[in-house]
Tab-separated table of N, CA, C and O in Angstrom:
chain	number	residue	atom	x	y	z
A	1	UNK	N	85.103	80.327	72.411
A	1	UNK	CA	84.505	79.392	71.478
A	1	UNK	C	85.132	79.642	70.105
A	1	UNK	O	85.594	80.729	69.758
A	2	UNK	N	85.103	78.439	69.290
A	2	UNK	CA	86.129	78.368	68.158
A	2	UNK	C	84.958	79.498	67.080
A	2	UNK	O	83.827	79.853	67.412
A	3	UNK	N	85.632	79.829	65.868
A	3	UNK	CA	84.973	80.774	65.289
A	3	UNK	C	83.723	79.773	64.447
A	3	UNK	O	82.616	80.195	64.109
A	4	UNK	N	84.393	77.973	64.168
A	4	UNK	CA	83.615	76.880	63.277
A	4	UNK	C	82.441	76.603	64.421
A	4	UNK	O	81.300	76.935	64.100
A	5	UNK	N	82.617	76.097	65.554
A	5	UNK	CA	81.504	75.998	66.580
A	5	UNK	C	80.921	76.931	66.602
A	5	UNK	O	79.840	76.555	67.055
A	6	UNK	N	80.814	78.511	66.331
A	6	UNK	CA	79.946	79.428	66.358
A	6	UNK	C	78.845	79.331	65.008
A	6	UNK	O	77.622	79.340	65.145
A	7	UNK	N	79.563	79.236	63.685
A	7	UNK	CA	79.016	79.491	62.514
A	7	UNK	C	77.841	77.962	62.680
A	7	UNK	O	76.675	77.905	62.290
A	8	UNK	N	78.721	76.764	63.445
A	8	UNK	CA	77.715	75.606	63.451
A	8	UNK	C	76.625	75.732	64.262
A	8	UNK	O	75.594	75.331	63.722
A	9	UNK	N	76.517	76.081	65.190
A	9	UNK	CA	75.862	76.957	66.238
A	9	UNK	C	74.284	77.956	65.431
A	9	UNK	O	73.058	78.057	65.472
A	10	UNK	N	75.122	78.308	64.987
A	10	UNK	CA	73.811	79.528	64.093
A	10	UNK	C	73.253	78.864	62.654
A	10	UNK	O	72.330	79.407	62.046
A	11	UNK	N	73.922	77.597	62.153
A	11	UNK	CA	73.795	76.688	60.982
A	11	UNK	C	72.324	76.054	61.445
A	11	UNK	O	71.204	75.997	60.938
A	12	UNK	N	72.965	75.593	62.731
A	12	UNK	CA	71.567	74.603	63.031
A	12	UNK	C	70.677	75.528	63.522
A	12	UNK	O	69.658	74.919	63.848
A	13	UNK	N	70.599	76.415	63.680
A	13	UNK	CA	69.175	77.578	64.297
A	13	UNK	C	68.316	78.487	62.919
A	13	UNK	O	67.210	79.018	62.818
A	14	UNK	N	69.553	78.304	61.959
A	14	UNK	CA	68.712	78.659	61.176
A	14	UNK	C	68.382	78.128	59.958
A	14	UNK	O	68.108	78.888	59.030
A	15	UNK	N	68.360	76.608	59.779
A	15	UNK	CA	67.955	75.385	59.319
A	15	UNK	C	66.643	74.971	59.500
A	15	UNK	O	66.336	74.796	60.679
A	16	UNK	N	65.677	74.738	58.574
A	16	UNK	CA	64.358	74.036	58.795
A	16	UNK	C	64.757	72.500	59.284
A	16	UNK	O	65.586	72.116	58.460
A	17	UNK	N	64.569	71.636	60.094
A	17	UNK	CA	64.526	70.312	60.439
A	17	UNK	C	63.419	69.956	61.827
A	17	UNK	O	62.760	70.599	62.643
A	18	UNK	N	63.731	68.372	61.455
A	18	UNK	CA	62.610	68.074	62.201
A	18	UNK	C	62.633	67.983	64.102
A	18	UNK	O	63.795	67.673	64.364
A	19	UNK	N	61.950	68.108	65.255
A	19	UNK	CA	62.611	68.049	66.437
A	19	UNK	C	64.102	66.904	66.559
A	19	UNK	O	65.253	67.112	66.942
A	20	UNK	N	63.554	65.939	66.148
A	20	UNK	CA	64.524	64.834	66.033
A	20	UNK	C	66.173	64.894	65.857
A	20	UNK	O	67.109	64.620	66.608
A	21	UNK	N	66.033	65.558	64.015
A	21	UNK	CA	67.237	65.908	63.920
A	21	UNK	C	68.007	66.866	64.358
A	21	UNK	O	69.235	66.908	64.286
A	22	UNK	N	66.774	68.207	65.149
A	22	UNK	CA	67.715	69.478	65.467
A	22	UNK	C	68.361	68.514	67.192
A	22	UNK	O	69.444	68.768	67.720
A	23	UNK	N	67.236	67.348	67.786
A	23	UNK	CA	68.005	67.118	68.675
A	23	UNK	C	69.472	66.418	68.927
A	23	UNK	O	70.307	66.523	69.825
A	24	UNK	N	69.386	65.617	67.655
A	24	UNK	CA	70.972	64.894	66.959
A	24	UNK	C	71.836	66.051	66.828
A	24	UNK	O	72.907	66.028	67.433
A	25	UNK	N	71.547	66.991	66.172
A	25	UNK	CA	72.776	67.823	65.590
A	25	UNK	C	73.234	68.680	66.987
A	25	UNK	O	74.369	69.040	67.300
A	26	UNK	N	72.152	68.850	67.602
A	26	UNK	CA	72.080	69.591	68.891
A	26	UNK	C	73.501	68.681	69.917
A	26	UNK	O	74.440	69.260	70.464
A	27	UNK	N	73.299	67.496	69.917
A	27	UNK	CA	73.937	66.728	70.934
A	27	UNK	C	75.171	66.345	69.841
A	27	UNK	O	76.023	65.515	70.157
A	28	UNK	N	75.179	66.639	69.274
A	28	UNK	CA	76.743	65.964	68.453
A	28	UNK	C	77.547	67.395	68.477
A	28	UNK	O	78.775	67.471	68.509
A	29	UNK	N	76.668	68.497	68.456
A	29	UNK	CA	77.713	70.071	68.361
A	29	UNK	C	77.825	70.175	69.813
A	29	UNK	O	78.567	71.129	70.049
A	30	UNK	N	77.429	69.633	70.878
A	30	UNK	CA	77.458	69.918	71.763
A	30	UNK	C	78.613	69.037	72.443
A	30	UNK	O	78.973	69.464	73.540
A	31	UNK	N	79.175	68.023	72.037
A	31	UNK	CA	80.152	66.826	71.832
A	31	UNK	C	81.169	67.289	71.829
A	31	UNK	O	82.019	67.109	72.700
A	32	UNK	N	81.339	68.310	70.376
A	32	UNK	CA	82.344	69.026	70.119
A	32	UNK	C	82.811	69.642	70.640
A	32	UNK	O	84.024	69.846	70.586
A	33	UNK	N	81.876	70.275	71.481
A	33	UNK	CA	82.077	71.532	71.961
A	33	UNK	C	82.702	71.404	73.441
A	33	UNK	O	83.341	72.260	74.053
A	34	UNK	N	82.377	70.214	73.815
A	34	UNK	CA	82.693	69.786	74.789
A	34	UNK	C	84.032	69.682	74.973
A	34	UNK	O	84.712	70.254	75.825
A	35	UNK	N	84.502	68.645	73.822
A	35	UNK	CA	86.264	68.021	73.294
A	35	UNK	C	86.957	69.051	73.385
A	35	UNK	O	88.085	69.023	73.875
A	36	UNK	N	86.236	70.445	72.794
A	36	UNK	CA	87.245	71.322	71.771
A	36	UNK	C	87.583	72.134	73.492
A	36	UNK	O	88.672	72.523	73.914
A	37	UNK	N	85.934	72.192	74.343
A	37	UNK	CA	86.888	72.960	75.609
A	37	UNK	C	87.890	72.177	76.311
A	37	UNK	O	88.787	72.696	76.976
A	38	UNK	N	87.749	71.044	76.175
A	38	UNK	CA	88.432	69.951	76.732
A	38	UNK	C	89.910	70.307	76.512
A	38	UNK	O	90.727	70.550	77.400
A	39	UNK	N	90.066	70.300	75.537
A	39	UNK	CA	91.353	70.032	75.195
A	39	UNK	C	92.288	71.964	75.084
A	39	UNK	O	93.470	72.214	74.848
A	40	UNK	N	91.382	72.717	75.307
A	40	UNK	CA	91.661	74.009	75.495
A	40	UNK	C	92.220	74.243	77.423
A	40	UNK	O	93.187	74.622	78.084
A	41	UNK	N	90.966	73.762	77.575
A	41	UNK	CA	91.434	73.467	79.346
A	41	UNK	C	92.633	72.583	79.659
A	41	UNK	O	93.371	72.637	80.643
A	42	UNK	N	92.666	71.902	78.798
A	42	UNK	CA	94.037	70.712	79.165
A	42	UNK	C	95.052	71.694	78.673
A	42	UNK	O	95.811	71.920	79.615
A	43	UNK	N	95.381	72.338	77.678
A	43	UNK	CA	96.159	73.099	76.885
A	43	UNK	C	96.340	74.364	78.154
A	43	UNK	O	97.519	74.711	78.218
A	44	UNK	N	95.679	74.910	78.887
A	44	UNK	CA	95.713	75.883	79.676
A	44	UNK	C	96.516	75.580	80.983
A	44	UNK	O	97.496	76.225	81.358
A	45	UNK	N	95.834	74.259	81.771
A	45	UNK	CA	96.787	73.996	82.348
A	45	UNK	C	98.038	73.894	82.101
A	45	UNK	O	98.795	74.498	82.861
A	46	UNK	N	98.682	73.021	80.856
A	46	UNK	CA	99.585	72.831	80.969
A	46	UNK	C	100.810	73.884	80.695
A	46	UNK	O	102.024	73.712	80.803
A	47	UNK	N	99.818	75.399	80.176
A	47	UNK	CA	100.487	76.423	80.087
A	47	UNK	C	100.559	77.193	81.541
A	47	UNK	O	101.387	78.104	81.573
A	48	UNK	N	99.962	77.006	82.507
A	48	UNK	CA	99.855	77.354	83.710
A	48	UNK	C	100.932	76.964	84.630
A	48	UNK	O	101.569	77.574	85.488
A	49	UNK	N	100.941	75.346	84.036
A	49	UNK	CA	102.140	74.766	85.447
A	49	UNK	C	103.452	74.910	85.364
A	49	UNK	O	104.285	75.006	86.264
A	50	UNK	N	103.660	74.924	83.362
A	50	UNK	CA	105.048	75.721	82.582
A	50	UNK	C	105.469	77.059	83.576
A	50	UNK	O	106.463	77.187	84.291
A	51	UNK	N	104.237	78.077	83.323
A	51	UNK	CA	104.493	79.373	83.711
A	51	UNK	C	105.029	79.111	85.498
A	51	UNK	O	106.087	79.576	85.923
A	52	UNK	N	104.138	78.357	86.288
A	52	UNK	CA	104.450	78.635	87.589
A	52	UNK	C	106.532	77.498	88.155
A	52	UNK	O	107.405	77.660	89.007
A	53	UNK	N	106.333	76.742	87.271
A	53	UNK	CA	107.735	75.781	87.053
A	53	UNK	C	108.939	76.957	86.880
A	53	UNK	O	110.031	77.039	87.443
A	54	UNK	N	108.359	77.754	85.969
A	54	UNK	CA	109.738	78.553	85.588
A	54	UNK	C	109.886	79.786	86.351
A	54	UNK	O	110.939	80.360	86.632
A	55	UNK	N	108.204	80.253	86.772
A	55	UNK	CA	108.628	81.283	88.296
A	55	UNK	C	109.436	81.012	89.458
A	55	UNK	O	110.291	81.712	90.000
A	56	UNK	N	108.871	79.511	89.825
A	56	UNK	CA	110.121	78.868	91.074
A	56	UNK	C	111.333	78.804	90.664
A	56	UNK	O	112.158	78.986	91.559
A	57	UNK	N	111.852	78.561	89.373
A	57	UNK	CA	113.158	78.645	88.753
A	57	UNK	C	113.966	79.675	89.233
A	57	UNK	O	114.927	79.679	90.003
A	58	UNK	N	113.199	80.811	88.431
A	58	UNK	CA	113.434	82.055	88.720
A	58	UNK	C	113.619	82.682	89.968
A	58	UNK	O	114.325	83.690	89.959
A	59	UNK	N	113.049	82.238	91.246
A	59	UNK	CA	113.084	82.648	92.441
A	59	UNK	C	114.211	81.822	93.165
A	59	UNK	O	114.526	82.159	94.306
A	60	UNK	N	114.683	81.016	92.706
A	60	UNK	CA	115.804	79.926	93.121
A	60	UNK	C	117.187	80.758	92.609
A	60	UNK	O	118.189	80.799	93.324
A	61	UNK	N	117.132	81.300	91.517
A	61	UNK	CA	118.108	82.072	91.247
A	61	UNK	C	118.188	83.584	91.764
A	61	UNK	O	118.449	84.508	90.993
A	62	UNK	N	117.976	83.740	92.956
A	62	UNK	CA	117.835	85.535	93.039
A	62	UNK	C	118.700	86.274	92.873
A	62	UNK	O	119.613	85.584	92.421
A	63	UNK	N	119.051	87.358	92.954
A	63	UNK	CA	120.458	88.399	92.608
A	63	UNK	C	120.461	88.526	94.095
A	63	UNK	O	119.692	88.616	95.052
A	64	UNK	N	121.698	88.486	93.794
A	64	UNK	CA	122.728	88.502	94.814
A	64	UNK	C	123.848	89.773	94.446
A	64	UNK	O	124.620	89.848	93.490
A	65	UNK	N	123.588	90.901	95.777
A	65	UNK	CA	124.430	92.295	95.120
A	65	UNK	C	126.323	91.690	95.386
A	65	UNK	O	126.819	90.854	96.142
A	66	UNK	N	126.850	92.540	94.428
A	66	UNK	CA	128.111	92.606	94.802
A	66	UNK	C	128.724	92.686	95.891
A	66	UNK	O	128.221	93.666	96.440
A	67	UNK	N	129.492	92.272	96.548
A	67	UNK	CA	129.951	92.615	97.960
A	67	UNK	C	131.273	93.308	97.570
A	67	UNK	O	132.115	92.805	96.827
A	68	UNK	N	131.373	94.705	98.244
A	68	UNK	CA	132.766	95.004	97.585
A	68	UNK	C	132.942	96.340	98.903
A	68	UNK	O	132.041	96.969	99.457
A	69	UNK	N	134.736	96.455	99.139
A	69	UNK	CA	135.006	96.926	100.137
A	69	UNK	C	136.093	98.285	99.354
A	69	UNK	O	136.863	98.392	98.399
A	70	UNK	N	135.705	98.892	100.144
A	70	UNK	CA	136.402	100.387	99.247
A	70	UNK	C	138.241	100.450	99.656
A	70	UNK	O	138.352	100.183	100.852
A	71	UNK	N	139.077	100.611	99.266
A	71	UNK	CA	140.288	100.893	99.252
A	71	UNK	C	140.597	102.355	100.027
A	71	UNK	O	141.238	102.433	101.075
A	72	UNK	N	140.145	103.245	99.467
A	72	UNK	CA	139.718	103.779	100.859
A	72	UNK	C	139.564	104.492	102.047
A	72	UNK	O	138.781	105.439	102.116
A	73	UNK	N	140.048	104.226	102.717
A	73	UNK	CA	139.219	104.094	104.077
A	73	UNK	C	139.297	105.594	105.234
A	73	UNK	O	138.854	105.864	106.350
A	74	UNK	N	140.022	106.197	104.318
A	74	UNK	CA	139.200	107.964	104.737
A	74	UNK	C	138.217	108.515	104.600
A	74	UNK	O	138.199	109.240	103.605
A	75	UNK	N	137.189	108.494	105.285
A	75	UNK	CA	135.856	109.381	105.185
A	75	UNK	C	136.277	110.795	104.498
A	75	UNK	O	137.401	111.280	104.627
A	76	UNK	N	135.325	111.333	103.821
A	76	UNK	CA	134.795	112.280	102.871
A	76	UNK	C	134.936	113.566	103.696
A	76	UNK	O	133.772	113.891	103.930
A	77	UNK	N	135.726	114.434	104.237
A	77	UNK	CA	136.159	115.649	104.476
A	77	UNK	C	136.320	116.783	103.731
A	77	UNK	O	137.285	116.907	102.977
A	78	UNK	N	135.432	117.675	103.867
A	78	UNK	CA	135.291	118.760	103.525
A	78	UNK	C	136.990	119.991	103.384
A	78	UNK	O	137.159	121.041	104.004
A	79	UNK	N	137.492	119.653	102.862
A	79	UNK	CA	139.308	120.438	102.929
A	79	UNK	C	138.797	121.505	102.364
A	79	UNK	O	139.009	122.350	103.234
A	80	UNK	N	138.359	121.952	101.650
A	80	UNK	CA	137.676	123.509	101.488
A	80	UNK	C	137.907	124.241	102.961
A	80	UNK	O	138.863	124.969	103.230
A	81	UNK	N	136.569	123.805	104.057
A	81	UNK	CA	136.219	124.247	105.325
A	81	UNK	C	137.438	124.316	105.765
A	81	UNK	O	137.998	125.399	105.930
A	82	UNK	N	138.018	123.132	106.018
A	82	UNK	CA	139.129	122.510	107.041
A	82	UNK	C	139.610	123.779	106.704
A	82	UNK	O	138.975	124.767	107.072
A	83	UNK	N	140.846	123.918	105.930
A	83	UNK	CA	141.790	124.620	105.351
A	83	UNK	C	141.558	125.999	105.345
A	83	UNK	O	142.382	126.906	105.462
A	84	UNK	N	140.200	126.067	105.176
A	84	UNK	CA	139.869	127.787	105.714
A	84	UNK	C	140.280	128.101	107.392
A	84	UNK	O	141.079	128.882	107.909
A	85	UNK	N	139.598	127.382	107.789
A	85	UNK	CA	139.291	127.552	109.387
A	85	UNK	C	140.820	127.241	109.589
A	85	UNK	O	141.374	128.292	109.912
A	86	UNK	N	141.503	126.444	109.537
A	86	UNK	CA	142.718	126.555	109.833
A	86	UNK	C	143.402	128.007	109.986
A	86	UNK	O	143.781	128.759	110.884
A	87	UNK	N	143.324	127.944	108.319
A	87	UNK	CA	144.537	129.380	108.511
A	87	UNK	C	143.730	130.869	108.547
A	87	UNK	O	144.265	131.936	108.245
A	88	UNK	N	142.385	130.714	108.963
A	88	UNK	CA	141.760	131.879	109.573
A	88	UNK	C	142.519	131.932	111.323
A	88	UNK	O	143.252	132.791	111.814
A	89	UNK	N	141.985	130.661	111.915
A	89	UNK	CA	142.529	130.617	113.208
A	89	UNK	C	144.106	131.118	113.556
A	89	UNK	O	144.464	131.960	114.379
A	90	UNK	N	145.072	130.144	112.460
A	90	UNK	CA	146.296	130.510	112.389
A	90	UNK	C	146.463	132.076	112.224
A	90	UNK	O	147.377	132.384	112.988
A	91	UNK	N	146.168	132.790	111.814
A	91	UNK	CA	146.152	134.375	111.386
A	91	UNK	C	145.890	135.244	112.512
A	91	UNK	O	146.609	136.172	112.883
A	92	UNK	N	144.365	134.712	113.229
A	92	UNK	CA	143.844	135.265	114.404
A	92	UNK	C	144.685	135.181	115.362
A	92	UNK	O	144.678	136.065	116.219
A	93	UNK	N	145.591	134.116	115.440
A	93	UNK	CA	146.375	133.958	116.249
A	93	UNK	C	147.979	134.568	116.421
A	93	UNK	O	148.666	134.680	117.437
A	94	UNK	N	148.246	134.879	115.120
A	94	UNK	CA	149.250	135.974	115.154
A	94	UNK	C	149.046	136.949	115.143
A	94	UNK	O	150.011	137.677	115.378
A	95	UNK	N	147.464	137.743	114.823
A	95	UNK	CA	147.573	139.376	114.662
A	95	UNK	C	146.894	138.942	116.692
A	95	UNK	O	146.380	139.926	117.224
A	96	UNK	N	146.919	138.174	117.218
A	96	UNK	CA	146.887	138.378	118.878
A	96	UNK	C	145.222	137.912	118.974
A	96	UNK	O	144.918	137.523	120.102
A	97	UNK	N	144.231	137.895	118.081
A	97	UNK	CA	143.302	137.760	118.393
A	97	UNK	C	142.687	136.427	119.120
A	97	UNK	O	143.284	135.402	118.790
A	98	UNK	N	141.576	136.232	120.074
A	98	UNK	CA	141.336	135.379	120.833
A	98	UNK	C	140.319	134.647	119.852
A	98	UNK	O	139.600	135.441	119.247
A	99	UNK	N	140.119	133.406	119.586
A	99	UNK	CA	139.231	132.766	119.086
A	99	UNK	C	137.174	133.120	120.135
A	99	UNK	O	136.040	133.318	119.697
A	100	UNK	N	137.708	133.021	121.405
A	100	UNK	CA	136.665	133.424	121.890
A	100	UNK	C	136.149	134.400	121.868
A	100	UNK	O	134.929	134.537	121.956
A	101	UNK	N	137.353	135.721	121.690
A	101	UNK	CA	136.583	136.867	121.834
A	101	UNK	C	135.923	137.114	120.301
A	101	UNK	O	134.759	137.506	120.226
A	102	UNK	N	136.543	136.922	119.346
A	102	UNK	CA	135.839	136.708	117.772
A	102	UNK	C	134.527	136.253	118.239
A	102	UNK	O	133.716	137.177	118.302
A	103	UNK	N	134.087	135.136	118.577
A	103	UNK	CA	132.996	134.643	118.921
A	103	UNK	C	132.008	135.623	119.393
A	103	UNK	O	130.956	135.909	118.820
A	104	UNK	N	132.437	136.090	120.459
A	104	UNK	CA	131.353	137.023	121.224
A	104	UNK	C	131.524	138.217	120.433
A	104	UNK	O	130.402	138.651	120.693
A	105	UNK	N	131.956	138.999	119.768
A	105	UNK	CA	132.085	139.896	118.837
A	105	UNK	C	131.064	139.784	117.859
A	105	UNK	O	130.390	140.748	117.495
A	106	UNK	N	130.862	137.980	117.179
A	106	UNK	CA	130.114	137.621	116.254
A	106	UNK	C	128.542	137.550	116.983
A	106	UNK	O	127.494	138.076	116.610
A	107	UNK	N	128.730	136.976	117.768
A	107	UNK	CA	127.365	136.779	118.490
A	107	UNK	C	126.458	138.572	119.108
A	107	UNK	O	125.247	138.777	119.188
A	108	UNK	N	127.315	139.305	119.351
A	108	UNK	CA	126.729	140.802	119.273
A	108	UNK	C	126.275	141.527	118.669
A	108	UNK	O	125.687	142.561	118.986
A	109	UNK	N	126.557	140.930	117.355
A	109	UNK	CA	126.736	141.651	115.675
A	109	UNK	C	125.327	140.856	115.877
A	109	UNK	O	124.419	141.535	116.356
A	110	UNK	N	125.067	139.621	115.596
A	110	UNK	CA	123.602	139.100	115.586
A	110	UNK	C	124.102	137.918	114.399
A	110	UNK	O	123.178	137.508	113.696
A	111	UNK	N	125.579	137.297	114.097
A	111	UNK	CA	125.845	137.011	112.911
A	111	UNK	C	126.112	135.629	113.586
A	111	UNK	O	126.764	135.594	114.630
A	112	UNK	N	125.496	134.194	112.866
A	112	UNK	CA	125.283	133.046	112.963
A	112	UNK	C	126.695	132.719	113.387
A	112	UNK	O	127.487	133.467	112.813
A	113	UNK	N	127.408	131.666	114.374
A	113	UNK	CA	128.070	131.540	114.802
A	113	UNK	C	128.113	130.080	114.450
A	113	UNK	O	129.255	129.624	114.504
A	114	UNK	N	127.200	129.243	114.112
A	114	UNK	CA	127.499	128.188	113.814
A	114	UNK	C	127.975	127.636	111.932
A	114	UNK	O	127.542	126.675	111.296
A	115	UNK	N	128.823	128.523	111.585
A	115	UNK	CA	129.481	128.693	110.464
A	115	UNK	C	130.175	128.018	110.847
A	115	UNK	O	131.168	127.713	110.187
């Protein structure tokens, strides 16, 4: 309610007049009051159908990710590991040692083998 419809509101309640006129002033603020929601409600909608117009907008335009293909195309290999284990093996293999028997050597010790 407007802040003037309030002060008119409490104007006429605390006014001496006769039934008559408090019922005139009664039905003419009540007129107003009527228009003023009137045109607040009309004002609301039309801020409502704005808001929901420009949400469908918005949903008509969605993002759409980049499509993009990598150059490339070697998977991510650990050459640290590789390159160890290589020339550990290579080594084992010239001082004569067996890759298997290392294994069971490791596995006796109690020492994780899946290194």
């Amino acid at each position: 309610m407007d802040e003037d419809l309030q002060k008119e509101y409490v104007k006429i309640y605390h006014t001496s007049m006769s039934v008559k006129e408090f019922k005139q002033k009664w039905l003419d603020l009540q007129a107003k009051h009527e228009a003023r929601f009137g045109e607040i409600a009309e004002q609301s909608k039309k801020d409502i159908q704005q808001e929901m117009q420009t949400t469908q907008e918005q949903e008509i335009k969605t993002f759409k990710p980049i499509q993009a293909e990598s150059k490339n195309k070697e998977t991510y290999k650990d050459e640290i590991k590789n390159s160890f284990w290589e020339q550990f093996s290579k080594v084992q293999k010239e001082n004569g040692i067996d890759i298997l028997e290392l294994i069971k050597k490791l596995n006796e010790k109690g020492i994780d083998k899946r290194i």
